[in-house]
PDB file of C-alpha atoms in Angstrom:
ATOM      1  CA  MET Z  11     117.591  97.240 108.499  1.00 41.00           C
ATOM      2  CA  ARG Z  12     116.786  94.070 110.029  1.00 48.00           C
ATOM      3  CA  GLY Z  13     117.855  92.507 106.868  1.00 83.00           C
ATOM      4  CA  ARG Z  14     115.213  94.556 105.122  1.00 94.00           C
ATOM      5  CA  ARG Z  15     115.776  96.732 102.463  1.00 94.00           C
ATOM      6  CA  LEU Z  16     115.183 100.352 102.777  1.00 95.00           C
ATOM      7  CA  GLN Z  17     113.020 100.155  99.594  1.00 96.00           C
ATOM      8  CA  ASP Z  18     110.866  96.647 100.492  1.00 96.00           C
ATOM      9  CA  ILE Z  19     109.916  99.566 103.828  1.00 97.00           C
ATOM     10  CA  GLY Z  20     109.480 102.662 101.368  1.00 97.00           C
ATOM     11  CA  LEU Z  21     106.321 100.798  99.677  1.00 97.00           C
ATOM     12  CA  ALA Z  22     105.681  98.847 102.015  1.00 98.00           C
ATOM     13  CA  THR Z  23     104.561 102.343 103.946  1.00 98.00           C
ATOM     14  CA  ALA Z  24     103.884 104.179 100.853  1.00 98.00           C
ATOM     15  CA  VAL Z  25     101.393 100.785 100.314  1.00 98.00           C
ATOM     16  CA  ALA Z  26      99.166 100.981 102.984  1.00 98.00           C
ATOM     17  CA  SER Z  27      99.589 104.686 104.052  1.00 97.00           C
ATOM     18  CA  VAL Z  28      96.907 104.438 101.095  1.00 96.00           C
ATOM     19  CA  VAL Z  29      95.044 101.846 102.047  1.00 96.00           C
ATOM     20  CA  SER Z  30      95.499 102.955 105.951  1.00 96.00           C
ATOM     21  CA  GLY Z  31      93.007 105.050 105.725  1.00 94.00           C
ATOM     22  CA  ALA Z  32      89.881 102.845 104.261  1.00 96.00           C
ATOM     23  CA  PRO Z  33      87.977 102.337 107.387  1.00 97.00           C
ATOM     24  CA  SER Z  34      87.497 106.557 108.404  1.00 95.00           C
ATOM     25  CA  THR Z  35      86.065 105.969 104.294  1.00 95.00           C
ATOM     26  CA  ALA Z  36      83.965 103.718 104.897  1.00 96.00           C
ATOM     27  CA  HIS Z  37      82.408 105.252 107.958  1.00 97.00           C
ATOM     28  CA  ALA Z  38      82.534 108.322 106.648  1.00 96.00           C
ATOM     29  CA  LEU Z  39      80.744 107.242 103.374  1.00 96.00           C
ATOM     30  CA  VAL Z  40      78.382 105.253 105.528  1.00 97.00           C
ATOM     31  CA  THR Z  41      77.136 108.094 107.642  1.00 96.00           C
ATOM     32  CA  GLY Z  42      77.219 110.672 106.068  1.00 96.00           C
ATOM     33  CA  ARG Z  43      80.724 113.210 106.968  1.00 94.00           C
ATOM     34  CA  GLY Z  44      82.809 114.557 104.549  1.00 94.00           C
ATOM     35  CA  VAL Z  45      85.272 111.901 103.250  1.00 94.00           C
ATOM     36  CA  LEU Z  46      88.499 114.461 103.459  1.00 94.00           C
ATOM     37  CA  ASP Z  47      87.205 115.227 107.584  1.00 94.00           C
ATOM     38  CA  ALA Z  48      89.910 113.388 108.956  1.00 93.00           C
ATOM     39  CA  ALA Z  49      93.135 114.620 106.345  1.00 93.00           C
ATOM     40  CA  ARG Z  50      91.895 118.522 106.518  1.00 94.00           C
ATOM     41  CA  ALA Z  51      92.142 117.426 110.773  1.00 93.00           C
ATOM     42  CA  ALA Z  52      95.789 116.503 110.279  1.00 92.00           C
ATOM     43  CA  GLY Z  53      96.766 118.780 109.598  1.00 92.00           C
ATOM     44  CA  THR Z  54      96.406 121.174 111.885  1.00 93.00           C
ATOM     45  CA  LEU Z  55      99.328 118.941 113.670  1.00 91.00           C
ATOM     46  CA  LEU Z  56     101.574 121.146 111.249  1.00 91.00           C
ATOM     47  CA  PRO Z  57     103.047 124.414 113.794  1.00 92.00           C
ATOM     48  CA  GLY Z  58     101.046 127.329 113.358  1.00 91.00           C
ATOM     49  CA  ARG Z  59      97.535 125.257 112.135  1.00 91.00           C
ATOM     50  CA  ALA Z  60      95.827 124.694 115.309  1.00 87.00           C
ATOM     51  CA  ASP Z  61      92.987 126.243 113.481  1.00 88.00           C
ATOM     52  CA  ARG Z  62      92.853 125.891 109.604  1.00 91.00           C
ATOM     53  CA  PRO Z  63      92.534 122.446 109.185  1.00 91.00           C
ATOM     54  CA  GLY Z  64      93.649 122.232 105.471  1.00 94.00           C
ATOM     55  CA  LEU Z  65      93.749 118.836 103.302  1.00 95.00           C
ATOM     56  CA  ILE Z  66      97.840 119.805 102.135  1.00 96.00           C
ATOM     57  CA  ALA Z  67      98.388 120.101 105.550  1.00 95.00           C
ATOM     58  CA  GLY Z  68      97.043 117.479 105.893  1.00 94.00           C
ATOM     59  CA  GLY Z  69      99.075 115.075 103.190  1.00 95.00           C
ATOM     60  CA  ILE Z  70     102.304 116.279 104.826  1.00 96.00           C
ATOM     61  CA  VAL Z  71     100.768 116.067 108.550  1.00 95.00           C
ATOM     62  CA  HIS Z  72     100.587 111.447 106.658  1.00 95.00           C
ATOM     63  CA  GLY Z  73     103.101 111.055 105.079  1.00 96.00           C
ATOM     64  CA  ILE Z  74     105.862 112.440 107.563  1.00 96.00           C
ATOM     65  CA  VAL Z  75     102.988 110.654 110.434  1.00 95.00           C
ATOM     66  CA  SER Z  76     103.512 107.421 108.114  1.00 97.00           C
ATOM     67  CA  ALA Z  77     106.982 107.851 106.835  1.00 97.00           C
ATOM     68  CA  PHE Z  78     108.133 107.127 110.968  1.00 97.00           C
ATOM     69  CA  TRP Z  79     105.970 104.853 112.309  1.00 98.00           C
ATOM     70  CA  GLY Z  80     106.479 102.692 108.910  1.00 98.00           C
ATOM     71  CA  ILE Z  81     110.807 103.087 108.913  1.00 97.00           C
ATOM     72  CA  VAL Z  82     109.977 102.059 112.679  1.00 97.00           C
ATOM     73  CA  LEU Z  83     107.572  98.730 112.213  1.00 98.00           C
ATOM     74  CA  GLY Z  84     110.237  98.029 109.680  1.00 97.00           C
ATOM     75  CA  ARG Z  85     112.959  97.384 111.685  1.00 95.00           C
ATOM     76  CA  PHE Z  86     111.330  95.916 114.643  1.00 96.00           C
ATOM     77  CA  LEU Z  87     108.568  93.086 112.923  1.00 97.00           C
ATOM     78  CA  PRO Z  88     109.827  89.987 113.809  1.00 95.00           C
ATOM     79  CA  ARG Z  89     109.574  87.699 110.530  1.00 91.00           C
ATOM     80  CA  ARG Z  90     106.949  85.720 111.806  1.00 93.00           C
ATOM     81  CA  HIS Z  91     103.564  85.841 112.086  1.00 96.00           C
ATOM     82  CA  THR Z  92     104.301  89.904 110.606  1.00 97.00           C
ATOM     83  CA  ALA Z  93     100.584  91.039 109.796  1.00 97.00           C
ATOM     84  CA  ALA Z  94      99.524  89.812 113.498  1.00 98.00           C
ATOM     85  CA  TRP Z  95     102.161  91.278 115.125  1.00 98.00           C
ATOM     86  CA  GLY Z  96     102.357  95.119 112.908  1.00 98.00           C
ATOM     87  CA  ALA Z  97      97.848  94.979 113.277  1.00 98.00           C
ATOM     88  CA  LEU Z  98      98.974  94.826 117.342  1.00 98.00           C
ATOM     89  CA  ALA Z  99     101.459  97.692 116.084  1.00 98.00           C
ATOM     90  CA  GLY Z 100      99.116  99.487 115.021  1.00 98.00           C
ATOM     91  CA  LEU Z 101      96.858  99.090 118.077  1.00 98.00           C
ATOM     92  CA  GLY Z 102     100.041 101.200 119.816  1.00 97.00           C
ATOM     93  CA  ILE Z 103     101.000 103.149 117.577  1.00 97.00           C
ATOM     94  CA  ALA Z 104      96.684 104.782 117.973  1.00 96.00           C
ATOM     95  CA  ALA Z 105      97.297 104.328 121.453  1.00 95.00           C
ATOM     96  CA  ILE Z 106     100.148 107.079 121.389  1.00 92.00           C
ATOM     97  CA  SER Z 107      98.979 109.061 117.939  1.00 89.00           C
ATOM     98  CA  LEU Z 108      95.437 109.621 119.113  1.00 89.00           C
ATOM     99  CA  PRO Z 109      94.730 110.337 122.119  1.00 86.00           C
ATOM    100  CA  ALA Z 110      97.648 112.869 122.297  1.00 75.00           C
ATOM    101  CA  GLY Z 111      96.364 114.557 119.025  1.00 72.00           C
ATOM    102  CA  LYS Z 112      92.465 114.548 120.313  1.00 71.00           C
ATOM    103  CA  ARG Z 113      94.061 117.084 123.780  1.00 75.00           C
ATOM    104  CA  SER Z 114      95.318 119.530 121.232  1.00 77.00           C
ATOM    105  CA  ARG Z 115      93.596 119.657 118.804  1.00 87.00           C
ATOM    106  CA  PRO Z 116      89.719 120.603 118.876  1.00 89.00           C
ATOM    107  CA  TYR Z 117      89.462 118.581 114.516  1.00 90.00           C
ATOM    108  CA  LEU Z 118      90.833 116.045 115.360  1.00 90.00           C
ATOM    109  CA  ALA Z 119      89.378 114.797 118.479  1.00 89.00           C
ATOM    110  CA  ALA Z 120      85.599 116.148 116.270  1.00 91.00           C
ATOM    111  CA  LEU Z 121      86.499 113.375 114.599  1.00 93.00           C
ATOM    112  CA  PRO Z 122      84.925 109.641 115.313  1.00 94.00           C
ATOM    113  CA  GLN Z 123      87.617 107.383 117.177  1.00 93.00           C
ATOM    114  CA  ILE Z 124      86.703 103.770 116.913  1.00 96.00           C
ATOM    115  CA  PRO Z 125      87.571 105.143 112.731  1.00 96.00           C
ATOM    116  CA  GLN Z 126      91.199 106.152 113.704  1.00 95.00           C
ATOM    117  CA  TRP Z 127      92.349 103.474 116.018  1.00 97.00           C
ATOM    118  CA  LEU Z 128      91.489 101.234 112.344  1.00 97.00           C
ATOM    119  CA  ASP Z 129      92.682 102.802 110.541  1.00 97.00           C
ATOM    120  CA  ASN Z 130      96.094 103.031 112.627  1.00 97.00           C
ATOM    121  CA  VAL Z 131      95.733  99.531 113.177  1.00 98.00           C
ATOM    122  CA  ALA Z 132      95.597  98.584 109.371  1.00 98.00           C
ATOM    123  CA  PHE Z 133      98.383 100.738 108.821  1.00 98.00           C
ATOM    124  CA  GLY Z 134     100.296  97.928 111.440  1.00 98.00           C
ATOM    125  CA  LEU Z 135      98.645  95.374 109.000  1.00 98.00           C
ATOM    126  CA  VAL Z 136      99.064  96.138 106.049  1.00 98.00           C
ATOM    127  CA  MET Z 137     102.783  97.263 106.797  1.00 98.00           C
ATOM    128  CA  GLY Z 138     103.217  93.151 107.936  1.00 98.00           C
ATOM    129  CA  TRP Z 139     101.748  91.661 105.265  1.00 97.00           C
ATOM    130  CA  LEU Z 140     104.123  93.568 102.676  1.00 97.00           C
ATOM    131  CA  LEU Z 141     107.243  92.987 105.269  1.00 97.00           C
ATOM    132  CA  SER Z 142     106.032  89.765 105.949  1.00 94.00           C
ATOM    133  CA  ASP Z 143     108.422  86.670 104.308  1.00 78.00           C
ATOM    134  CA  ARG Z 144     105.299  85.102 101.919  1.00 58.00           C
TER     135      ARG Z 144
END
């Protein structure tokens, strides 16, 4: 994977997938929304659950999606300015994934979108920072 060990990519993905929820969590706390609403809404992406949000299902979806994008970023992020490229990649991930989910799932559409975009940027930024040649 472009000189990066799968173990390093896996660790970076695990950390990024946890801390990347900080923007939406902070927004939920400030606005009084449920801090787990986004996680539950993600559960509607599992087949047969379009109208059934759930925390466990959301965790499964989040893990699968994070693993996919973590491998992609681990493979393709450049060695220079890795965190900046990661943040930019996070914008790209958001542009691909958020509109599609919003169109097909009402629970996802009900979420405030800016914090969701920022979660994706945070994921890419953290991935890039952890994979950079510091």
